[in-house]
Structure formats: C-alpha cells, structure tokens
Coordinates of N, CA and C in Angstrom, one line a residue:
M1288 N -26.1 30.7 -56.0 CA -25.5 30.3 -54.8 C -26.0 31.2 -53.6
I1289 N -26.3 32.4 -53.8 CA -26.8 33.3 -52.8 C -28.2 32.9 -52.4
L1290 N -29.0 32.5 -53.5 CA -30.4 32.1 -53.3 C -30.4 30.8 -52.4
K1291 N -29.5 29.9 -52.6 CA -29.5 28.7 -51.8 C -29.1 29.0 -50.4
Y1292 N -28.2 29.9 -50.2 CA -27.8 30.3 -48.9 C -29.0 31.0 -48.1
E1293 N -29.7 31.8 -48.8 CA -30.9 32.5 -48.2 C -31.9 31.5 -47.8
N1294 N -32.2 30.5 -48.7 CA -33.2 29.4 -48.4 C -32.8 28.6 -47.2
N1295 N -31.5 28.3 -47.1 CA -31.0 27.5 -45.9 C -31.2 28.3 -44.6
R1296 N -30.9 29.6 -44.7 CA -31.0 30.5 -43.6 C -32.5 30.6 -43.2
I1297 N -33.4 30.8 -44.1 CA -34.8 30.8 -43.8 C -35.3 29.5 -43.2
E1298 N -34.8 28.4 -43.7 CA -35.2 27.1 -43.2 C -34.7 27.0 -41.7
M1299 N -33.5 27.4 -41.5 CA -32.9 27.4 -40.1 C -33.7 28.3 -39.2
N1300 N -34.2 29.4 -39.6 CA -35.0 30.3 -38.8 C -36.3 29.7 -38.5
I1301 N -36.9 29.1 -39.5 CA -38.2 28.4 -39.3 C -38.1 27.3 -38.2
K1302 N -37.0 26.5 -38.4 CA -36.8 25.4 -37.5 C -36.5 25.9 -36.1
Y1303 N -35.7 27.0 -36.0 CA -35.4 27.6 -34.7 C -36.7 28.1 -34.0
N1304 N -37.5 28.8 -34.8 CA -38.8 29.4 -34.2 C -39.7 28.3 -33.8
K1305 N -39.8 27.2 -34.5 CA -40.6 26.0 -34.2 C -40.2 25.4 -32.9
Q1306 N -38.9 25.2 -32.7 CA -38.3 24.7 -31.5 C -38.5 25.6 -30.3
L1307 N -38.3 26.9 -30.5 CA -38.5 27.9 -29.5 C -40.0 27.9 -29.0
G1308 N -40.9 27.7 -30.0 CA -42.3 27.7 -29.7 C -42.6 26.4 -28.8
E1309 N -42.0 25.3 -29.1 CA -42.2 24.1 -28.3 C -41.7 24.3 -26.9
V1310 N -40.5 25.0 -26.7 CA -40.0 25.2 -25.4 C -40.9 26.1 -24.6
I1311 N -41.4 27.2 -25.3 CA -42.3 28.1 -24.6 C -43.6 27.4 -24.2
R1312 N -44.2 26.6 -25.1 CA -45.5 25.9 -24.8 C -45.2 24.8 -23.8
F1313 N -44.1 24.2 -23.8 CA -43.7 23.2 -22.8 C -43.7 23.9 -21.4
G1314 N -43.1 25.1 -21.4 CA -43.0 25.8 -20.2 C -44.4 26.2 -19.6
I1315 N -45.3 26.6 -20.5 CA -46.6 26.9 -20.0 C -47.3 25.7 -19.4
V1316 N -47.3 24.6 -20.2 CA -47.9 23.3 -19.8 C -47.2 22.8 -18.5
G1317 N -45.9 22.9 -18.5 CA -45.1 22.4 -17.4 C -45.4 23.2 -16.1
V1318 N -45.5 24.5 -16.2 CA -45.8 25.3 -15.0 C -47.2 25.0 -14.5
V1319 N -48.2 24.8 -15.4 CA -49.6 24.5 -14.9 C -49.5 23.1 -14.3
A1320 N -48.9 22.1 -14.9 CA -48.9 20.8 -14.4 C -48.1 20.7 -13.1
T1321 N -47.0 21.4 -13.0 CA -46.2 21.4 -11.8 C -47.0 22.1 -10.6
L1322 N -47.6 23.2 -10.9 CA -48.4 23.9 -9.9 C -49.5 23.0 -9.4
M1323 N -50.2 22.3 -10.4 CA -51.2 21.4 -10.0 C -50.7 20.3 -9.1
Q1324 N -49.6 19.7 -9.5 CA -49.0 18.6 -8.7 C -48.6 19.1 -7.3
Y1325 N -48.0 20.3 -7.3 CA -47.5 20.8 -6.0 C -48.7 21.2 -5.1
A1326 N -49.7 21.8 -5.7 CA -50.9 22.2 -4.9 C -51.6 21.0 -4.2
I1327 N -51.7 19.9 -5.0 CA -52.3 18.7 -4.5 C -51.4 18.1 -3.4
Y1328 N -50.1 18.1 -3.7 CA -49.1 17.6 -2.7 C -49.2 18.4 -1.4
W1329 N -49.2 19.8 -1.5 CA -49.2 20.7 -0.4 C -50.4 20.4 0.5
V1330 N -51.6 20.1 -0.1 CA -52.8 19.9 0.7 C -52.7 18.5 1.3
L1331 N -52.4 17.5 0.5 CA -52.4 16.1 1.0 C -51.3 15.7 2.0
V1332 N -50.2 16.4 1.9 CA -49.1 16.1 2.8 C -49.5 16.5 4.3
L1333 N -50.5 17.2 4.4 CA -51.0 17.5 5.8 C -51.6 16.3 6.5
W1334 N -52.1 15.3 5.7 CA -52.7 14.1 6.2 C -52.0 12.8 5.8
L1335 N -51.2 12.8 4.7 CA -50.6 11.6 4.2 C -49.1 11.8 4.2
N1336 N -48.4 10.6 4.1 CA -46.9 10.7 4.0 C -46.6 11.4 2.7
P1337 N -45.4 12.0 2.6 CA -45.0 12.8 1.4 C -45.0 11.9 0.1
T1338 N -44.5 10.7 0.2 CA -44.5 9.9 -1.0 C -45.9 9.6 -1.6
L1339 N -46.8 9.3 -0.7 CA -48.2 9.1 -1.2 C -48.8 10.4 -1.7
A1340 N -48.6 11.4 -1.0 CA -49.2 12.7 -1.4 C -48.6 13.1 -2.8
M1341 N -47.3 13.0 -3.0 CA -46.7 13.3 -4.3 C -47.2 12.4 -5.4
T1342 N -47.4 11.1 -5.0 CA -47.8 10.1 -6.0 C -49.2 10.5 -6.5
I1343 N -50.1 10.9 -5.6 CA -51.5 11.3 -6.1 C -51.4 12.5 -6.9
G1344 N -50.6 13.5 -6.5 CA -50.5 14.7 -7.3 C -49.9 14.5 -8.6
Y1345 N -48.9 13.6 -8.6 CA -48.3 13.2 -9.9 C -49.2 12.5 -10.9
A1346 N -50.1 11.6 -10.4 CA -51.0 10.9 -11.2 C -52.0 11.9 -11.9
I1347 N -52.5 12.8 -11.1 CA -53.5 13.8 -11.6 C -52.8 14.7 -12.6
S1348 N -51.6 15.2 -12.3 CA -50.9 16.0 -13.2 C -50.5 15.3 -14.5
F1349 N -50.2 14.0 -14.4 CA -49.8 13.2 -15.5 C -50.9 13.2 -16.6
A1350 N -52.1 13.0 -16.2 CA -53.2 12.9 -17.1 C -53.4 14.2 -17.8
F1351 N -53.4 15.3 -17.1 CA -53.4 16.7 -17.7 C -52.3 16.9 -18.6
N1352 N -51.1 16.5 -18.2 CA -49.8 16.7 -19.0 C -49.9 16.0 -20.3
F1353 N -50.3 14.8 -20.3 CA -50.4 14.0 -21.6 C -51.3 14.7 -22.6
I1354 N -52.5 15.1 -22.2 CA -53.4 15.7 -23.1 C -52.8 17.0 -23.6
A1355 N -52.4 17.9 -22.7 CA -51.8 19.2 -23.0 C -50.6 19.1 -23.9
S1356 N -49.7 18.1 -23.6 CA -48.5 17.9 -24.3 C -48.7 17.5 -25.8
T1357 N -49.6 16.6 -26.0 CA -49.9 16.1 -27.3 C -50.6 17.2 -28.1
R1358 N -51.6 17.8 -27.6 CA -52.5 18.7 -28.3 C -51.9 20.1 -28.4
Y1359 N -51.2 20.6 -27.4 CA -50.8 22.0 -27.4 C -49.3 22.1 -27.5
T1360 N -48.5 21.4 -26.7 CA -47.1 21.6 -26.7 C -46.4 21.2 -28.0
F1361 N -46.6 19.9 -28.3 CA -45.9 19.3 -29.5 C -46.8 19.2 -30.7
R1362 N -48.1 19.4 -30.5 CA -49.1 19.4 -31.6 C -48.9 18.1 -32.5
V1363 N -49.0 17.0 -31.8 CA -49.0 15.7 -32.4 C -50.3 15.0 -32.0
E1364 N -50.6 14.0 -32.8 CA -51.8 13.1 -32.5 C -51.4 12.1 -31.4
A1365 N -52.3 12.0 -30.4 CA -52.1 10.9 -29.4 C -52.2 9.6 -30.1
S1366 N -51.3 8.7 -29.8 CA -51.3 7.3 -30.3 C -50.8 6.4 -29.2
K1367 N -51.0 5.1 -29.4 CA -50.5 4.1 -28.4 C -49.0 4.2 -28.2
K1368 N -48.3 4.4 -29.3 CA -46.9 4.5 -29.3 C -46.4 5.7 -28.5
R1369 N -47.0 6.8 -28.8 CA -46.7 8.1 -28.1 C -47.1 8.0 -26.6
G1370 N -48.3 7.4 -26.4 CA -48.7 7.2 -25.0 C -47.8 6.3 -24.2
A1371 N -47.3 5.3 -24.8 CA -46.3 4.4 -24.1 C -45.0 5.1 -23.9
G1372 N -44.6 5.9 -24.9 CA -43.3 6.6 -24.7 C -43.5 7.7 -23.6
F1373 N -44.6 8.4 -23.6 CA -44.9 9.4 -22.6 C -44.9 8.7 -21.2
A1374 N -45.6 7.6 -21.1 CA -45.7 6.9 -19.8 C -44.3 6.4 -19.4
L1375 N -43.5 6.0 -20.3 CA -42.1 5.5 -20.0 C -41.3 6.7 -19.5
S1376 N -41.3 7.8 -20.2 CA -40.6 9.0 -19.8 C -41.0 9.5 -18.4
H1377 N -42.3 9.4 -18.2 CA -42.8 9.8 -16.9 C -42.5 8.8 -15.8
A1378 N -42.4 7.6 -16.1 CA -42.0 6.6 -15.1 C -40.6 6.9 -14.6
V1379 N -39.7 7.2 -15.6 CA -38.3 7.6 -15.2 C -38.4 8.9 -14.3
N1380 N -39.2 9.9 -14.8 CA -39.3 11.1 -14.0 C -39.9 10.9 -12.6
Y1381 N -40.9 10.0 -12.5 CA -41.5 9.7 -11.2 C -40.5 9.1 -10.3
V1382 N -39.7 8.2 -10.7 CA -38.7 7.6 -9.9 C -37.7 8.6 -9.4
L1383 N -37.2 9.5 -10.4 CA -36.3 10.6 -10.0 C -36.9 11.5 -9.0
Q1384 N -38.2 11.9 -9.2 CA -38.9 12.7 -8.3 C -39.0 12.1 -6.9
M1385 N -39.3 10.9 -6.8 CA -39.4 10.2 -5.5 C -38.1 10.2 -4.8
L1386 N -37.0 9.8 -5.5 CA -35.7 9.8 -4.9 C -35.3 11.2 -4.4
M1387 N -35.5 12.2 -5.2 CA -35.1 13.5 -4.8 C -36.0 14.1 -3.7
L1388 N -37.3 13.8 -3.7 CA -38.1 14.3 -2.7 C -37.7 13.7 -1.3
N1389 N -37.6 12.4 -1.3 CA -37.2 11.7 -0.1 C -35.8 12.1 0.4
A1390 N -34.9 12.3 -0.5 CA -33.5 12.8 -0.2 C -33.6 14.1 0.5
A1391 N -34.4 15.0 -0.1 CA -34.5 16.4 0.4 C -35.1 16.3 1.9
I1392 N -36.1 15.5 2.0 CA -36.7 15.4 3.4 C -35.7 14.8 4.3
W1393 N -35.0 13.8 3.9 CA -34.0 13.1 4.7 C -32.9 14.1 5.1
L1394 N -32.5 15.1 4.2 CA -31.5 16.1 4.5 C -32.0 17.2 5.4
G1395 N -33.3 17.2 5.7 CA -33.9 18.2 6.6 C -34.7 19.3 6.0
V1396 N -34.9 19.2 4.7 CA -35.8 20.2 4.1 C -37.2 19.9 4.6
P1397 N -38.0 20.9 5.0 CA -39.3 20.7 5.5 C -40.2 20.0 4.3
K1398 N -41.0 19.1 4.7 CA -41.8 18.3 3.7 C -42.6 19.2 2.7
Q1399 N -43.1 20.4 3.2 CA -43.8 21.3 2.3 C -42.9 21.9 1.3
W1400 N -41.7 22.1 1.5 CA -40.7 22.7 0.6 C -39.8 21.8 -0.1
A1401 N -39.8 20.5 0.2 CA -38.9 19.5 -0.4 C -39.1 19.4 -1.9
P1402 N -40.3 19.6 -2.4 CA -40.5 19.4 -3.9 C -39.8 20.5 -4.7
I1403 N -39.4 21.6 -4.1 CA -38.9 22.8 -4.9 C -37.5 22.3 -5.6
P1404 N -36.5 21.8 -4.8 CA -35.3 21.4 -5.5 C -35.6 20.2 -6.5
M1405 N -36.5 19.4 -6.1 CA -36.9 18.2 -7.0 C -37.3 18.7 -8.3
F1406 N -38.3 19.7 -8.3 CA -38.8 20.2 -9.6 C -37.7 20.9 -10.4
C1407 N -36.7 21.6 -9.8 CA -35.7 22.2 -10.5 C -34.8 21.3 -11.3
V1408 N -34.7 20.1 -10.9 CA -33.9 19.0 -11.6 C -34.8 18.2 -12.6
C1409 N -36.0 17.9 -12.1 CA -36.8 16.9 -12.8 C -37.6 17.6 -14.0
V1410 N -37.9 18.8 -13.9 CA -38.6 19.4 -15.1 C -37.8 19.5 -16.3
P1411 N -36.5 19.9 -16.3 CA -35.7 19.9 -17.5 C -35.5 18.4 -18.0
V1412 N -35.2 17.5 -17.1 CA -35.1 16.1 -17.5 C -36.3 15.6 -18.2
N1413 N -37.5 15.9 -17.7 CA -38.7 15.5 -18.2 C -39.0 16.1 -19.6
F1414 N -38.6 17.4 -19.8 CA -38.7 18.0 -21.1 C -38.0 17.2 -22.2
I1415 N -36.8 16.8 -21.9 CA -35.9 16.1 -22.9 C -36.6 14.7 -23.2
L1416 N -37.0 14.0 -22.1 CA -37.6 12.7 -22.3 C -38.9 12.7 -23.1
V1417 N -39.8 13.7 -22.7 CA -41.1 13.8 -23.3 C -40.9 14.2 -24.7
R1418 N -40.1 15.2 -25.0 CA -39.9 15.6 -26.4 C -39.4 14.5 -27.3
Y1419 N -38.5 13.7 -26.7 CA -38.0 12.6 -27.5 C -39.1 11.6 -27.8
F1420 N -39.9 11.2 -26.9 CA -40.9 10.2 -27.1 C -42.1 10.7 -27.9
L1421 N -42.4 11.9 -27.7 CA -43.6 12.4 -28.5 C -43.2 12.8 -29.9
K1422 N -42.0 13.1 -30.2 CA -41.5 13.6 -31.5 C -41.0 12.4 -32.3
V1423 N -40.9 11.2 -31.8 CA -40.4 10.0 -32.5 C -41.4 9.8 -33.7
K1424 N -40.8 9.7 -34.9 CA -41.6 9.4 -36.1 C -42.2 8.0 -36.0
K1425 N -43.4 7.9 -36.6 CA -44.1 6.6 -36.6 C -43.4 5.7 -37.6

C-alpha cells in the first residue's frame, strides 16, 4: 500500500514538473514572439495604421511561434492537424488582439502603448488555446 502511494506521488511530481516546464518554455517563446511582434508594430505604426502594423507583426511572430512552440515549448512533431489547430487558436487570438488594440486606441491610449493591455489579456488566452491544440492526441 505504501509503495503504491509513493509511486502515485512520484508520478504526480513528474507530471507537475513536465507541466511547469511547458509553462516556463511557453513563457520564453511567448516573450520572444511578443517582443518581436511589438517591435515590428512599434516601427511600422509610425507609417501605417495600427491594425495593419499589428497584422504584419502578428504574421511574422506567428511563423516563429509555430516553429518554436512545436519544437521547443511542447516538444511535439509538427503535423497538418497541429498546424490547423495552431492556426485556429491564433485566428481567435488575432481577432481578440485586434478588438483590444482598437478599443484601447479608441479609449485614448496612445497607439504606441495600446498593445500593452492587449498582450496582458491575449497571452494567457493564447497559452490555453495553443496548449490544447498542440497537445491533442492523434
């Protein structure tokens, strides 16, 4: 009975450590992708409207994010199914980002700073969606 309890506890610790590792790796990839997207936006918004500037930054960040998320964050093989799920989760995230960005600008937040509150909401939502779609069993 004690041996079974110890095995269950060890299995729970392994599962916890694996999930914690995913969250940390997601954070690293997310920070790099977010900084990439924001830097591109910051430069382009000087010449383009905010929605177009964010869209271009998002597209470039999306490509990096898919490669890094499959290979590094969740350590799964890229497949058509995972790619489609990743694209779907990012389509939801993109719409949410555009709504929040434009709402922040409408509320008077300067266009250079408007992505900050957007990222605070969209990054955690994106983690949940991406994790679900990339971890779905084949």
